[in-house]
XYZ file of C-alpha atoms in Angstrom:
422
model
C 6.662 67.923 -26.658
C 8.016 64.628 -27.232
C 11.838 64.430 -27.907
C 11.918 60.852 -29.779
C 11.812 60.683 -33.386
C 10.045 57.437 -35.345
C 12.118 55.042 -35.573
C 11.201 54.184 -39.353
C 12.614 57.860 -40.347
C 15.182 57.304 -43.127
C 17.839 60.154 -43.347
C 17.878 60.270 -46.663
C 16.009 63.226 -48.504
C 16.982 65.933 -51.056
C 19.995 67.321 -52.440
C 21.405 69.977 -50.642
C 20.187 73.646 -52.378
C 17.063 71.863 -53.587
C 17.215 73.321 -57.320
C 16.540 70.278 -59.003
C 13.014 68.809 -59.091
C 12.286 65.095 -58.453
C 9.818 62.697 -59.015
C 8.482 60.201 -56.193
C 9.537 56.644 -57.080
C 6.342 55.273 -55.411
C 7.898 51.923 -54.459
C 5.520 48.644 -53.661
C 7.042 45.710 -51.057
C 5.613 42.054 -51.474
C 5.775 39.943 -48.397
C 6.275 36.055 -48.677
C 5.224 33.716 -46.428
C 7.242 30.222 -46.083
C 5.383 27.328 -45.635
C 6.759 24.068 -44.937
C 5.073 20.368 -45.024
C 4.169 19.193 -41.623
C 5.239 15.697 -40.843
C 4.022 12.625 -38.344
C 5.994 12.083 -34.950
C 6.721 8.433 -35.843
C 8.488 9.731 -39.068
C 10.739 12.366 -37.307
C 11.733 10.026 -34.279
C 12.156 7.352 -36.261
C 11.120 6.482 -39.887
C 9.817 3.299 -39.997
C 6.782 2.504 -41.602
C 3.159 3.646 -40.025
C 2.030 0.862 -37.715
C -0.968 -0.693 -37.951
C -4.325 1.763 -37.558
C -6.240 -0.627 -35.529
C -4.506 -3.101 -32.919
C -5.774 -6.647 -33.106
C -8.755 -7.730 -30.950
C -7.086 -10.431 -29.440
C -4.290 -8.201 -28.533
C -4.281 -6.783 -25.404
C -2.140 -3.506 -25.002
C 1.427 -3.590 -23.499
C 1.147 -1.664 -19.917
C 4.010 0.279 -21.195
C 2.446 0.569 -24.831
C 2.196 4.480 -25.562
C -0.344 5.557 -28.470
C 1.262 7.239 -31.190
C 0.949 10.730 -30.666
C -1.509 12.819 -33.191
C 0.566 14.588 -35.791
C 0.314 18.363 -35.144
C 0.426 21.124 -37.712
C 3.988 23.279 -37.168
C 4.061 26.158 -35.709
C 5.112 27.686 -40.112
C 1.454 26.544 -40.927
C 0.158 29.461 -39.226
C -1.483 31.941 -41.994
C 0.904 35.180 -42.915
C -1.160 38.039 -41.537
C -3.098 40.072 -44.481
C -1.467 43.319 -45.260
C -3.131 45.996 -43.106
C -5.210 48.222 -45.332
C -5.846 51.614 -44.618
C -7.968 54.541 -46.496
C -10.409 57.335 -46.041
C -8.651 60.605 -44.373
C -7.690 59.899 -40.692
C -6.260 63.114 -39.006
C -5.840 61.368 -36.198
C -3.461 58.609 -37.729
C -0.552 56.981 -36.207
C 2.850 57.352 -37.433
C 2.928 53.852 -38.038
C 0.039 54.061 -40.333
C 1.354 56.902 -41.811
C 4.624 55.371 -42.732
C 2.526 52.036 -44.271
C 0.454 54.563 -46.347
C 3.648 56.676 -47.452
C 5.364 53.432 -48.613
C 2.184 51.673 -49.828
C 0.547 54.372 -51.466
C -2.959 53.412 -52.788
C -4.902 56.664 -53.865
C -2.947 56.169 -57.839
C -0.644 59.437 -58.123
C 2.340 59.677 -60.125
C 4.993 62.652 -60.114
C 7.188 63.982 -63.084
C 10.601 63.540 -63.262
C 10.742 67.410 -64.024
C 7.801 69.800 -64.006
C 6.868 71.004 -67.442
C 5.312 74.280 -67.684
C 1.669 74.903 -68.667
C -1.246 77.302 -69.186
C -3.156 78.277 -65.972
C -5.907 76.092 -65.368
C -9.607 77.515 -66.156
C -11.590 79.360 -63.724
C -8.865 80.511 -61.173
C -9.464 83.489 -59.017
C -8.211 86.136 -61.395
C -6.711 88.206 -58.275
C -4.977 84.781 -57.159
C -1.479 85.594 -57.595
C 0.834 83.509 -59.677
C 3.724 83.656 -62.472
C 3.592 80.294 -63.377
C 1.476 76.648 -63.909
C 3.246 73.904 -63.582
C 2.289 70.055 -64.946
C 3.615 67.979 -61.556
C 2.047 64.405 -61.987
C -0.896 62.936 -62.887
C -3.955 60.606 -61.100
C -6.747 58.588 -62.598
C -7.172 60.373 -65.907
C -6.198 64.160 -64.433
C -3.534 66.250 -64.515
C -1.554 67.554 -61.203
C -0.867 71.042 -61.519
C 0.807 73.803 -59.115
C 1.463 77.174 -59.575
C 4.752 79.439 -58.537
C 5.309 82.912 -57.758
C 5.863 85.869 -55.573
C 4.143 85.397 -52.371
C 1.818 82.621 -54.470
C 0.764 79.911 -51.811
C 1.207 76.210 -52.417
C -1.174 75.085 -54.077
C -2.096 71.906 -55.660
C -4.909 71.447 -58.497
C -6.100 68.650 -60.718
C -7.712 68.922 -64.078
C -9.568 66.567 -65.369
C -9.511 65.234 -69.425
C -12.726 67.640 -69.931
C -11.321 70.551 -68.077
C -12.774 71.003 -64.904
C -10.652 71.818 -62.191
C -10.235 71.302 -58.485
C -7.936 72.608 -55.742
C -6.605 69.866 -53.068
C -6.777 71.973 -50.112
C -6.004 68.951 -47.847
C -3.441 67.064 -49.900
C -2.787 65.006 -46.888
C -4.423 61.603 -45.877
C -4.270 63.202 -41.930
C -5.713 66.643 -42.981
C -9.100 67.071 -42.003
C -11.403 67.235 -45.179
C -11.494 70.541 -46.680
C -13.915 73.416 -45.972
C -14.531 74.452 -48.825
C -12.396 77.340 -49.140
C -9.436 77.473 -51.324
C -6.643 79.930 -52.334
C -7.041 79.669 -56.275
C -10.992 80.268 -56.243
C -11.162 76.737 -58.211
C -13.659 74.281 -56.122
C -12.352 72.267 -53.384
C -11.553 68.504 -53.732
C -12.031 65.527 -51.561
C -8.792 63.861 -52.521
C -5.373 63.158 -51.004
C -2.348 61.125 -51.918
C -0.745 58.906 -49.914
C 2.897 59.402 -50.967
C 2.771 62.487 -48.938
C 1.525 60.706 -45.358
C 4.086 61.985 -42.698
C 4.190 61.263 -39.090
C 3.074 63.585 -36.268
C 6.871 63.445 -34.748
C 10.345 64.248 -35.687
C 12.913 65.540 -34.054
C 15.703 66.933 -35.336
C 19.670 67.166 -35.204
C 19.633 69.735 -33.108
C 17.021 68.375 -30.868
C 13.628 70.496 -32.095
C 10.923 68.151 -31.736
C 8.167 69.112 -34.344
C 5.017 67.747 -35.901
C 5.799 67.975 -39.745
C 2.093 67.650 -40.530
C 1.611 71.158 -38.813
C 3.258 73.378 -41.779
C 2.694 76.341 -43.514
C 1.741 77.533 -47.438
C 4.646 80.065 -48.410
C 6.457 78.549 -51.476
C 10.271 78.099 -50.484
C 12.861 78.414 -53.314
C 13.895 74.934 -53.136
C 12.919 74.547 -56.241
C 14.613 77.638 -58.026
C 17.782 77.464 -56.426
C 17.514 79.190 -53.584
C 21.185 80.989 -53.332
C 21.823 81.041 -49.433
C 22.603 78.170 -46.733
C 22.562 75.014 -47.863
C 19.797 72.500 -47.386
C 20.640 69.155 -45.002
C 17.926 66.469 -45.955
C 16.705 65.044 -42.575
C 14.455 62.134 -43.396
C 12.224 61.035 -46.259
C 8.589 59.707 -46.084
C 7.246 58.266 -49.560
C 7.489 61.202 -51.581
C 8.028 63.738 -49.379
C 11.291 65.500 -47.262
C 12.085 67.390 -44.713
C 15.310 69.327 -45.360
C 17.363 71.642 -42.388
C 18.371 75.251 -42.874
C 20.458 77.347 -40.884
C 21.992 80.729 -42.021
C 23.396 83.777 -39.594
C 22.568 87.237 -40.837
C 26.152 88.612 -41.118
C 26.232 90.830 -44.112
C 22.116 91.958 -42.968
C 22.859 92.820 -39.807
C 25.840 94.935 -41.251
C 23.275 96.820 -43.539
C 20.582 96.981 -40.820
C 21.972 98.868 -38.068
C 24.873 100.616 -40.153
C 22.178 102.400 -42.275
C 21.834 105.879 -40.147
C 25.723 105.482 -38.530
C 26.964 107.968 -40.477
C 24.751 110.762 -40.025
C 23.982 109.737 -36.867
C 27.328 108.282 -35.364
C 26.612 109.030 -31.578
C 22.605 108.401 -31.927
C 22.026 106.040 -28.924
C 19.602 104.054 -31.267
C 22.468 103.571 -33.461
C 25.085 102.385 -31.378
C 23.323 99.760 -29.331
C 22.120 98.588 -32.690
C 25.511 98.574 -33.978
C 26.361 96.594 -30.576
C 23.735 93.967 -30.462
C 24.746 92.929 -34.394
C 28.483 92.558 -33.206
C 27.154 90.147 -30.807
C 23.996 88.271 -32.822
C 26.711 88.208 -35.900
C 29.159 85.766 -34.246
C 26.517 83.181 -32.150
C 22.942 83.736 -33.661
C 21.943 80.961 -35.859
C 18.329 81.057 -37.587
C 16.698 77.740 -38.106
C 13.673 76.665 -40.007
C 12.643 72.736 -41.365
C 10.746 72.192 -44.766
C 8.962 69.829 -46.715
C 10.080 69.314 -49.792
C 7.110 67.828 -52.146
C 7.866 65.752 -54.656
C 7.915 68.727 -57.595
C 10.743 70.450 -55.453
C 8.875 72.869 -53.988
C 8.864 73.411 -50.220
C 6.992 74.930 -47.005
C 7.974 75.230 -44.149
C 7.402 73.326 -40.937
C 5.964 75.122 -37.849
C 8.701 75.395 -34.921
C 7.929 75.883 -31.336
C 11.095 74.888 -29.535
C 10.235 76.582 -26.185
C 6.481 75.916 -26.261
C 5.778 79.577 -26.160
C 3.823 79.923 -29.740
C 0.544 80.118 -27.270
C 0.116 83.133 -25.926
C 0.980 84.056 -22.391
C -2.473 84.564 -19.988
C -0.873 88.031 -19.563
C -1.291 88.016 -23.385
C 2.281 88.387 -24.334
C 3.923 86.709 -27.389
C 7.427 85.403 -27.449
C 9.325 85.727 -31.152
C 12.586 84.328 -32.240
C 15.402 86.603 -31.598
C 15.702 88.201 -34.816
C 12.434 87.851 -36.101
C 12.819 86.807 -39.722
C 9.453 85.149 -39.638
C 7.469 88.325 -38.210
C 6.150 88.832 -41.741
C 4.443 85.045 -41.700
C 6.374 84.211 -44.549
C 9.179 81.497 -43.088
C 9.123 80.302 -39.686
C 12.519 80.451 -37.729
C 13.743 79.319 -34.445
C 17.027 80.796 -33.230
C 19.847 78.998 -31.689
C 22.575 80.696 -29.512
C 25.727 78.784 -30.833
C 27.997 79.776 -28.227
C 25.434 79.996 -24.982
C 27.207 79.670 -21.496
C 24.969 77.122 -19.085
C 26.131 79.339 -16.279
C 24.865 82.199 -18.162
C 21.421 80.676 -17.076
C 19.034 80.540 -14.681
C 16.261 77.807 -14.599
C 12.274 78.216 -14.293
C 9.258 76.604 -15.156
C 8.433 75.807 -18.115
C 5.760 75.031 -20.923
C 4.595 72.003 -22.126
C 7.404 70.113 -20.810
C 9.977 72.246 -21.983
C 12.457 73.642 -18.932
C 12.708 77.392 -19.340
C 15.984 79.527 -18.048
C 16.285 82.754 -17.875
C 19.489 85.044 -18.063
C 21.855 85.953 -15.508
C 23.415 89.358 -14.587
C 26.158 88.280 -16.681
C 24.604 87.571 -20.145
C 26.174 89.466 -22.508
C 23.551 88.319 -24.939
C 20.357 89.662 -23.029
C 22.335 92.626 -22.521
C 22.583 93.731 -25.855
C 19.066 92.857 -26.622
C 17.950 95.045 -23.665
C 20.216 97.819 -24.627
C 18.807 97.832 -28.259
C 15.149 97.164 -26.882
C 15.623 100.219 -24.291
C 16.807 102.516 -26.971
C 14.726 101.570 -30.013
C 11.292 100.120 -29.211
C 9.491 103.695 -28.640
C 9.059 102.986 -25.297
C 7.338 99.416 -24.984
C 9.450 98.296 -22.214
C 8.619 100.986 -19.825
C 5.111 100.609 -20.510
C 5.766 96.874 -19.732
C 7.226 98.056 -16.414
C 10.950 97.450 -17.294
C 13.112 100.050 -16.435
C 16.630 98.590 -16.208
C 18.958 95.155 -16.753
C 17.447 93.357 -13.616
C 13.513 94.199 -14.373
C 14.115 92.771 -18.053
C 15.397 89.414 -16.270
C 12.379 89.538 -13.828
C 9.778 90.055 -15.682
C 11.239 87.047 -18.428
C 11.831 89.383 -21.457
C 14.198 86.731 -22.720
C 14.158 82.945 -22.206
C 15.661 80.100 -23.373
C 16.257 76.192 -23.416
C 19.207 73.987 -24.342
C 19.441 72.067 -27.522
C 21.367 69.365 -28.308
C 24.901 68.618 -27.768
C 26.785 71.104 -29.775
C 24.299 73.223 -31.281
C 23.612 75.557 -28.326
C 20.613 76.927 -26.661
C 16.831 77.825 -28.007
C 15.894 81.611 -27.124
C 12.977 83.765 -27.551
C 12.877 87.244 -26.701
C 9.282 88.919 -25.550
C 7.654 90.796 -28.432
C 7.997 93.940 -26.802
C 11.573 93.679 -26.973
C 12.146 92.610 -30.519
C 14.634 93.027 -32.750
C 12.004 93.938 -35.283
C 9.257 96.689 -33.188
C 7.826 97.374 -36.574
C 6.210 93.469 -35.989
């Protein structure tokens, strides 16, 4: 991982809670170049009249006579370089050429101000899920349209003035060119817009370096005001955002682990539930990044703040420590907001990431192993942990600092999740 952001990112993005819709004011710069009239030595040093162009032939030349110099063109006479021009899909663009085609967009798309609602396109996948069709914009003649509903993928379609319609599977000038395979059924198009070019790195407030480009297709209610944390825009590319969530599962966790307490008040299961949300309650913060397209809809960004999304050679998979993304639907990384330093002990790590793992006094591993010992029908004994010190040993739980004041990255092994139905 890198841990620089572009330079050219602008923090300016979104309204926080993301319920209203927005069109992309696709903005176009002109450069000017100055050009100023060159002039002859003589005139600058001293503006008399030109002498003579040819000396007399009688005259013979002063030995201190020096020829008037030949009038060079200034240095402003040099031609402004040609704007650089850039098409076809690259996926291997840089960010600089990604920032150039998000504000200099040249494949014609305009968005809406506000979506307007529509009838479903013709020919979609009649088990392709969807409540809604949405008019978005409009290129060359077509109509931009995207459907909305529960569990319905983004999904981006023109039609054309005679009907026919198309999926953009690869809206993005750096996504390779589609396969052929699309969610709606509908064939797959060749085009892209360049309003929504984004760079391969960003790095965030709290120090999560991420490659925005690498995202998922689960609709986030950004644009149906989403009641819950509030959004924090983080930067804006042409006509596209990325916006910052964090929320802590209080009231959840309450209703998670309270569910069997009262007919069950001494159940072991129970209690070291009941434990670990006291703890996770007061220091766990969930955090995921989105992209926010220019209709107000949103995915979300693909996090990896510990490098461990590969698995293991041993084959095991690190989650976040609450796993709110084990169903695929949002992807989280989880912060401990109050994580001791000396709590930590450091290792090697992945991908340039330092890994540490807990000491014999982290209160927050402990209550994850107590609730993984109790409740995880016996994974961590098959995974050779039979107490406190084996679950430090054998790395059940690791974790990285972020930034200044935000706290530290962890990731608990799968086997010890929060969620063992995952």
């Amino acid at each position: 991982m890198t841990d620089d952001a572009p330079d050219e990112t602008t923090a300016t993005g979104p309204e926080p809670g993301g319920s209203r819709k927005r069109a992309v004011l696709i903005a176009a710069a002109a450069a000017a170049a100055v050009v100023a009239l060159g002039v002859t030595a003589w005139a600058i040093t001293s503006g008399s009249p030109a002498p003579a162009a040819t000396p007399s032939a009688s005259a013979s030349p002063s030995a201190s006579a020096t020829p008037s110099p030949t009038p060079t063109p200034s240095a402003s006479f040099t031609p402004s370089p040609e704007p650089v021009s850039y098409e076809g899909r690259n996926p291997g663009m840089s960010d600089e050429e990604a920032l150039y085609r998000a504000e200099h967009p040249a494949t014609g798309e305009v968005w809406l101000d506000e979506p307007v609602e529509v009838e479903a396109p013709t020919g979609v996948d009649p088990y392709f899920r969807v409540d809604q069709w949405w008019h978005v914009g409009d290129r060359d003649g077509s109509r931009i349209l995207v459907p909305s509903g529960f569990l319905t993928p983004l999904s981006i379609v023109e039609v054309a003035p005679d009907g026919a319609a198309r999926e953009l599977s690869s809206p993005l000038p750096s996504d390779p060119a589609p396969s052929g395979d699309t969610a709606t059924g509908l064939p797959a198009s060749e085009a892209y817009y360049d309003s929504l070019s984004l760079p391969a790195t960003l790095t965030g407030p709290d120090g999560l370096t991420m490659d925005p480009r690498e995202r998922g297709t689960s609709v986030a209610g950004l644009a149906d005001g989403f009641e819950g944390p509030e959004y924090t825009p983080v930067a804006t590319y042409g006509a596209i955002s990325v916006v910052r969530r964090a929320s802590r599962w209080d009231d959840s966790h309450g209703t998670y682990y309270a569910q069997d307490a009262a007919p069950h008040p001494a159940d072991p299961r129970v209690v070291a539930g009941l434990e670990l949300g006291l703890v996770v309650a007061d220091r766990v913060e969930n955090v995921n990044y989105f992209l926010e397209y220019p209709f107000g809809f949103g995915v979300e960004i693909v996090l990896d703040p510990l490098g461990t999304d590969e698995p293991a050679a041993d084959g095991r998979v690190y989650r976040d420590m609450l796993d709110q993304g084990c169903a695929n639907v949002m992807e989280y990384a989880s912060l401990d907001t109050r994580a001791d330093p000396a709590e930590w002990i450091p290792v090697e790590g992945s991908h340039g990431v330092p890994w540490y793992t807990p000491t014999s006094d982290n209160d927050l591993a402990h209550a994850f192993y107590d609730f993984a010992a109790t409740n995880t029908l016996g994974w961590l004994a098959d995974a050779g942990v039979h107490s406190f010190e084996d679950y430090r040993e054998q790395r059940m739980m690791l974790g990285t600092p972020a930034a200044d004041g935000y706290g530290w990255w962890v990731v608990v092994d799968g086997r010890a999740s929060v969620r063992v139905a995952c």
